Coordinates of C-alpha atoms and ligand atoms in Angstrom, one line a residue:
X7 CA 138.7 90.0 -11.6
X8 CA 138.1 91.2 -15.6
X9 CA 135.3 93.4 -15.7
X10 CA 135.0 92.1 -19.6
X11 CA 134.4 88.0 -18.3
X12 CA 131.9 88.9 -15.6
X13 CA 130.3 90.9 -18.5
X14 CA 130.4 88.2 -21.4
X15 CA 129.8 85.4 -19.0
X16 CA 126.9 86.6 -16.2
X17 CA 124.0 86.1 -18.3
X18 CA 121.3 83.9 -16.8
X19 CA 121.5 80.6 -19.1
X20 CA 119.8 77.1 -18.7
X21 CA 122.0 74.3 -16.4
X22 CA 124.0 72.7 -19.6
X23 CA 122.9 69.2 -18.2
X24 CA 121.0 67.7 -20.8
X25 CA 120.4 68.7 -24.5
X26 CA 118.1 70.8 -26.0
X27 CA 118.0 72.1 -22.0
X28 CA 115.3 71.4 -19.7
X29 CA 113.0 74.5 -20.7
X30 CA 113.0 73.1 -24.2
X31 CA 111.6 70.0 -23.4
X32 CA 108.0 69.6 -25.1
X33 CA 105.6 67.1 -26.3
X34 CA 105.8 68.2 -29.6
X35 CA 108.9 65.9 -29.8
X36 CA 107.3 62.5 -29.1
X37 CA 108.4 58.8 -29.8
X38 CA 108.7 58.8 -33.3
X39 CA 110.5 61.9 -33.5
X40 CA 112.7 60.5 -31.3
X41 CA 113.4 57.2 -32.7
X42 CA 113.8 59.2 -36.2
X43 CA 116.5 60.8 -34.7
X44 CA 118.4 58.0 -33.6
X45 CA 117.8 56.4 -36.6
X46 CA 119.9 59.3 -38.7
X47 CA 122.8 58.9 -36.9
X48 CA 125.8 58.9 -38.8
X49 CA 127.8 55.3 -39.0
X50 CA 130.5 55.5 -36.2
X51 CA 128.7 58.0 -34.1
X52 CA 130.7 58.6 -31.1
X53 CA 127.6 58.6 -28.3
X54 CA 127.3 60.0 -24.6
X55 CA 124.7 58.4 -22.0
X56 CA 122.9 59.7 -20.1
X57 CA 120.7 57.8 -17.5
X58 CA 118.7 59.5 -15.0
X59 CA 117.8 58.3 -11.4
X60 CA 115.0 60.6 -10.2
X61 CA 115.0 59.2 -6.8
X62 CA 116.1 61.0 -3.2
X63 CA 116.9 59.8 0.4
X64 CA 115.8 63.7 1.3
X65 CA 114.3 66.5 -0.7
X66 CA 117.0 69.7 -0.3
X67 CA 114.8 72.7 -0.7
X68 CA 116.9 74.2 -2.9
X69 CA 116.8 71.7 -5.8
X70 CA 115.6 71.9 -9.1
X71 CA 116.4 69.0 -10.2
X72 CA 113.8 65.8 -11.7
X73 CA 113.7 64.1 -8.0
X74 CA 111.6 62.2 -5.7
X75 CA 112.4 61.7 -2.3
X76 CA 111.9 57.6 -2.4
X77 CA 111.0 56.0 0.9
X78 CA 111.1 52.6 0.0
X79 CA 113.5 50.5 -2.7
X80 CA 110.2 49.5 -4.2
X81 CA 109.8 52.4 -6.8
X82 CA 113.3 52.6 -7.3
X83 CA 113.5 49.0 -8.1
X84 CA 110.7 49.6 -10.8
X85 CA 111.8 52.3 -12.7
X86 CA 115.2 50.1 -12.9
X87 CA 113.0 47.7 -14.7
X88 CA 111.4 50.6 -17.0
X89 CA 115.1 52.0 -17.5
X90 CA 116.1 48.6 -18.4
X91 CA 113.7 48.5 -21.1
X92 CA 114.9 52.4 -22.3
X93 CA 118.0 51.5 -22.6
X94 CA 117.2 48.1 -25.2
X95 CA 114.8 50.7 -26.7
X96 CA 117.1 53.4 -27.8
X97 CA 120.2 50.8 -28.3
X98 CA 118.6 48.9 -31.0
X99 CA 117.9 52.1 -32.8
X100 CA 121.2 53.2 -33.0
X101 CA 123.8 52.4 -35.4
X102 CA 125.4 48.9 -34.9
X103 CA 129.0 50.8 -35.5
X104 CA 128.6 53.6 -32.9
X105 CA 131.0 53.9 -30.1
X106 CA 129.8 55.3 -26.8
X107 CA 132.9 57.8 -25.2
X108 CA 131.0 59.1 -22.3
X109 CA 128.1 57.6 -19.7
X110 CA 126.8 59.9 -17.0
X111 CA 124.5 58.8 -14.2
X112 CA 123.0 61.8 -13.3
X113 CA 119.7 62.7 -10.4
X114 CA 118.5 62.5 -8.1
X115 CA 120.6 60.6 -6.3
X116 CA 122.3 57.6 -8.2
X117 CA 123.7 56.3 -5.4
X118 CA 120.4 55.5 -3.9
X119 CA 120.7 52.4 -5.9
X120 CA 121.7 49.4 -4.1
X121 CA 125.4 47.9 -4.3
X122 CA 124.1 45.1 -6.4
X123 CA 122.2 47.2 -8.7
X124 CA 125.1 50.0 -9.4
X125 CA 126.9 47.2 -11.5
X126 CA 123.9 45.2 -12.9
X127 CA 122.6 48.7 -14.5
X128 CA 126.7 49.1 -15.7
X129 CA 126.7 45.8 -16.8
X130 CA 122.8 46.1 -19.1
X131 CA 124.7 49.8 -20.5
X132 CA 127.4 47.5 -21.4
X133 CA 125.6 44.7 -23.3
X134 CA 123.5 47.1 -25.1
X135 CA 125.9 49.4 -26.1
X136 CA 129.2 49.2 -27.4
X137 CA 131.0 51.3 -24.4
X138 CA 134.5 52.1 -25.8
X139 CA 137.2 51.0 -23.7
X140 CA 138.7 54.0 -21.5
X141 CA 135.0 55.8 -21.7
X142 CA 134.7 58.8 -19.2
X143 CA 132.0 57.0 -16.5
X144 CA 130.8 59.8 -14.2
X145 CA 128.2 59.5 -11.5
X146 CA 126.6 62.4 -9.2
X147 CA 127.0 61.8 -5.8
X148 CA 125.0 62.5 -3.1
X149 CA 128.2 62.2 -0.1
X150 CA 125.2 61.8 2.9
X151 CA 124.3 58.5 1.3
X152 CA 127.4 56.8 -0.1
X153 CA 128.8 54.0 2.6
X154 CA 131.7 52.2 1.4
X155 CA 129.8 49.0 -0.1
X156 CA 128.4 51.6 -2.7
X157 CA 131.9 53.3 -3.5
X158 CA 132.9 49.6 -4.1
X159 CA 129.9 48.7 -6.0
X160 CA 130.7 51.9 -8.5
X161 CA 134.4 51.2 -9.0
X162 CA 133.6 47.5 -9.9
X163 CA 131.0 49.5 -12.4
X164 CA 134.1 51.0 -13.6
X165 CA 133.3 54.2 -12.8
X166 CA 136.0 56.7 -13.7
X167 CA 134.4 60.2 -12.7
X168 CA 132.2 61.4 -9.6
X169 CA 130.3 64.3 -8.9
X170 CA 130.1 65.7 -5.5
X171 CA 127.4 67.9 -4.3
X172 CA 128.7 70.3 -1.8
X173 CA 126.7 73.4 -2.2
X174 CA 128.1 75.1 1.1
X175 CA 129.6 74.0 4.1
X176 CA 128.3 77.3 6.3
X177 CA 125.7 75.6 9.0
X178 CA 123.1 78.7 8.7
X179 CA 123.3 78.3 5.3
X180 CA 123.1 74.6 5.9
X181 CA 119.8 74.7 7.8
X182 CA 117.7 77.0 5.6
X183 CA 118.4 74.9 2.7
X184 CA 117.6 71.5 4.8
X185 CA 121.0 70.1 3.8
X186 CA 123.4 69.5 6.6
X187 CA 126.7 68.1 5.4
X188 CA 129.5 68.3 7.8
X189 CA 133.3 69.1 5.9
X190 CA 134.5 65.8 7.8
X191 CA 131.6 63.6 5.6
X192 CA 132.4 64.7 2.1
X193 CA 136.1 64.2 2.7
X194 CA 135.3 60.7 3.9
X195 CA 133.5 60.2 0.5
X196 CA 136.3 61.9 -1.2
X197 CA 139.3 59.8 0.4
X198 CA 137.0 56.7 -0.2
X199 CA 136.3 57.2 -3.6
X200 CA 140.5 57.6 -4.8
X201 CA 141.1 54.7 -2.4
X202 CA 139.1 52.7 -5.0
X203 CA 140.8 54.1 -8.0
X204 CA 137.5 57.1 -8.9
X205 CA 140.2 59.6 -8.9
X206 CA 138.5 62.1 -11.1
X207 CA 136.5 63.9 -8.6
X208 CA 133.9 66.9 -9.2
X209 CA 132.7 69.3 -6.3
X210 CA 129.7 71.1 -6.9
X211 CA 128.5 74.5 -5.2
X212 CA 125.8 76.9 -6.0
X213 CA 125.9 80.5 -4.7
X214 CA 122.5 82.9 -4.3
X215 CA 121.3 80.6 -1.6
X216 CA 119.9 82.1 1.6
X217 CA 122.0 83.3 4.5
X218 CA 125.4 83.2 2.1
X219 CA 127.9 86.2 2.0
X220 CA 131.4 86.9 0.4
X221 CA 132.5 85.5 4.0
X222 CA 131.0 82.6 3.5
X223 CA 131.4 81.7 -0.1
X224 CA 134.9 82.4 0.7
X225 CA 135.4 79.9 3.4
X226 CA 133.4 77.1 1.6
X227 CA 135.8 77.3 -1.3
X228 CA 139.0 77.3 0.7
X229 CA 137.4 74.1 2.1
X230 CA 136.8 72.7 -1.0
X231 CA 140.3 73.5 -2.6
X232 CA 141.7 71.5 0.1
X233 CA 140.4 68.2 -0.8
X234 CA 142.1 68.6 -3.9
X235 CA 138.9 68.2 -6.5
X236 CA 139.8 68.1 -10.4
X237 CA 137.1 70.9 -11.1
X238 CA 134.6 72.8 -9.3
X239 CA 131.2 73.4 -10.8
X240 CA 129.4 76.5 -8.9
X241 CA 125.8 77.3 -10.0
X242 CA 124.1 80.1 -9.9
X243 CA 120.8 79.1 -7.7
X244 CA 117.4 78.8 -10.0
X245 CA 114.7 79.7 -7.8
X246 CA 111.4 78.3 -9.6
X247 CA 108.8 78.8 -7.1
X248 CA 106.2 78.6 -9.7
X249 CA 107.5 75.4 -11.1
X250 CA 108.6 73.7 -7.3
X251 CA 106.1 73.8 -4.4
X252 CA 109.3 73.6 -2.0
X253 CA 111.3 76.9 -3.8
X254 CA 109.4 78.9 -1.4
Ligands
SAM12 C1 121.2 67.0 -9.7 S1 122.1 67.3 -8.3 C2 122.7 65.6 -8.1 C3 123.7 65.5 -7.0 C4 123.3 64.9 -5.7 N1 121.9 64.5 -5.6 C5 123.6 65.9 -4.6 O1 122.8 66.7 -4.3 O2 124.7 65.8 -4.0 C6 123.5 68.1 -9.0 C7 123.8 69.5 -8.6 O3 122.9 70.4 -9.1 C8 122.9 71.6 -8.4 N2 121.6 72.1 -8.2 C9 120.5 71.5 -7.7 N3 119.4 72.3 -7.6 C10 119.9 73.5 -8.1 C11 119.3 74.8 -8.3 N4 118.0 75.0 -7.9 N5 120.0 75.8 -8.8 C12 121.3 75.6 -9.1 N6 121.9 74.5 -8.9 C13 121.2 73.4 -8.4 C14 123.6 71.2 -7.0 O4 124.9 71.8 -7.0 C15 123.6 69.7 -7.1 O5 124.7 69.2 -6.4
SF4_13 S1 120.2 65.3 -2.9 FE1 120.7 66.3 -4.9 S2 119.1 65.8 -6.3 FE2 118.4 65.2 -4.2 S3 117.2 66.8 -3.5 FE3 119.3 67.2 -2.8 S4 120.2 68.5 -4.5 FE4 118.3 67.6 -5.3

């Protein structure tokens, strides 16, 4: 290991999901702001996506993410309608030349939606936007609720990427963070997804969570490596307890 990396690169920094990050959001930028902004883009701006499902089978009591653990369709099925308007909203303020390069579905859990609605929302992305051809399409995956409809639903999306959460495979580690995830289930997902051509395939992992070690870092990665992923993403654990009732 260089002593100089783990120096330049251990600082604490934000989760680069979204920009400005998460602890920038305010409502000093409101709609107007926003739609100014979007207005001043330049003529063939080259645009990313990204479109949020904050929607959960389970809550995992790690996670910091914008979630809801959704019981019924019926929520889901109305923010889709909401998201549908969004994404009219911002499109007709962009410029008509702009190409979009890269769409990310991120959560939550986007494949909580239903088979018919992973292709519709595609599909309304595509209308409104003009999605270049060969566009990075990636999509965060919970593995405990993808059945092989859904993996068929996203490739006929024409998603290209997916994002695996992993976190650990260690069953102590497993319990205390009320995720259980056997090996033999994310490598079902995995197999599924190249089987219908999503080939690019993210694992991610966070260490600082309770009950892990060296040991058990250790053996979670060697699992990991052998399904082959094209990157690993491991996050450092955010414990917001005064944000998230459950980050006891
Ligand atoms: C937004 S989640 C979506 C993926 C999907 N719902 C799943 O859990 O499999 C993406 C990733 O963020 C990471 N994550 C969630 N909460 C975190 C936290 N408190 N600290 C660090 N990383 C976290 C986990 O690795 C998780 O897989
Ligand atoms: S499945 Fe993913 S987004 Fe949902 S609670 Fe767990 S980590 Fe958070």
């Amino acid at each position: 290991m260089n002593p100089e990396l783990v120096k330049r690169y251990s600082g604490a920094v934000p989760r680069y999901t979204s920009y400005p990050t998460a602890p920038h959001f305010s409502d000093k930028v409101g709609a107007a702001q926003c739609a100014s902004w979007l207005a001043a883009l330049p003529d063939q701006a080259r645009l990313s996506l990204y479109i949020h499902i904050p929607f959960c089978s389970a809550l995992c009591w790690y996670c910091g993410c914008s979630t809801k653990v959704a019981n019924r369709y019926e929520p889901v099925a109305s923010y889709l309608s909401s998201l549908r308007s969004e994404i009219a909203n911002v499109a007709a303020r962009v410029p008509a030349s702009h190409s979009v390069t890269h769409v990310h579905w991120g959560g939550g859990s986007p494949n909580i939606l239903t088979p018919d609605d992973i292709p519709a929302l595609a599909e309304t992305t595509r209308r409104s936007f003009n999605v270049a051809e060969g566009a990075e399409f990636a999509v965060e995956i919970d593995p405990r609720g993808l059945d092989r409809e859904r993996v068929a639903a996203f490739a006929r999306a024409g998603v290209t990427r997916a994002s695996i959460g992993v976190q650990d495979f260690d069953e102590t580690v497993q319990s205390a963070i009320n995720r259980r995830q056997s090996f033999a289930l994310t490598q079902t997902a995995v197999e599924a997804l190249r089987e219908h051509g999503i080939g690019a395939i993210n694992i991610d992992l966070v260490y600082g969570l309770p009950h892990q070690t060296r040991d058990s870092v250790e053996a979670t990665v060697s699992k990991v490596l052998a399904l082959e992923p094209s990157r690993i993403a491991a996050f450092g654990y955010a414990h917001l307890p005064a944000r998230l009732k459950h980050h006891l």
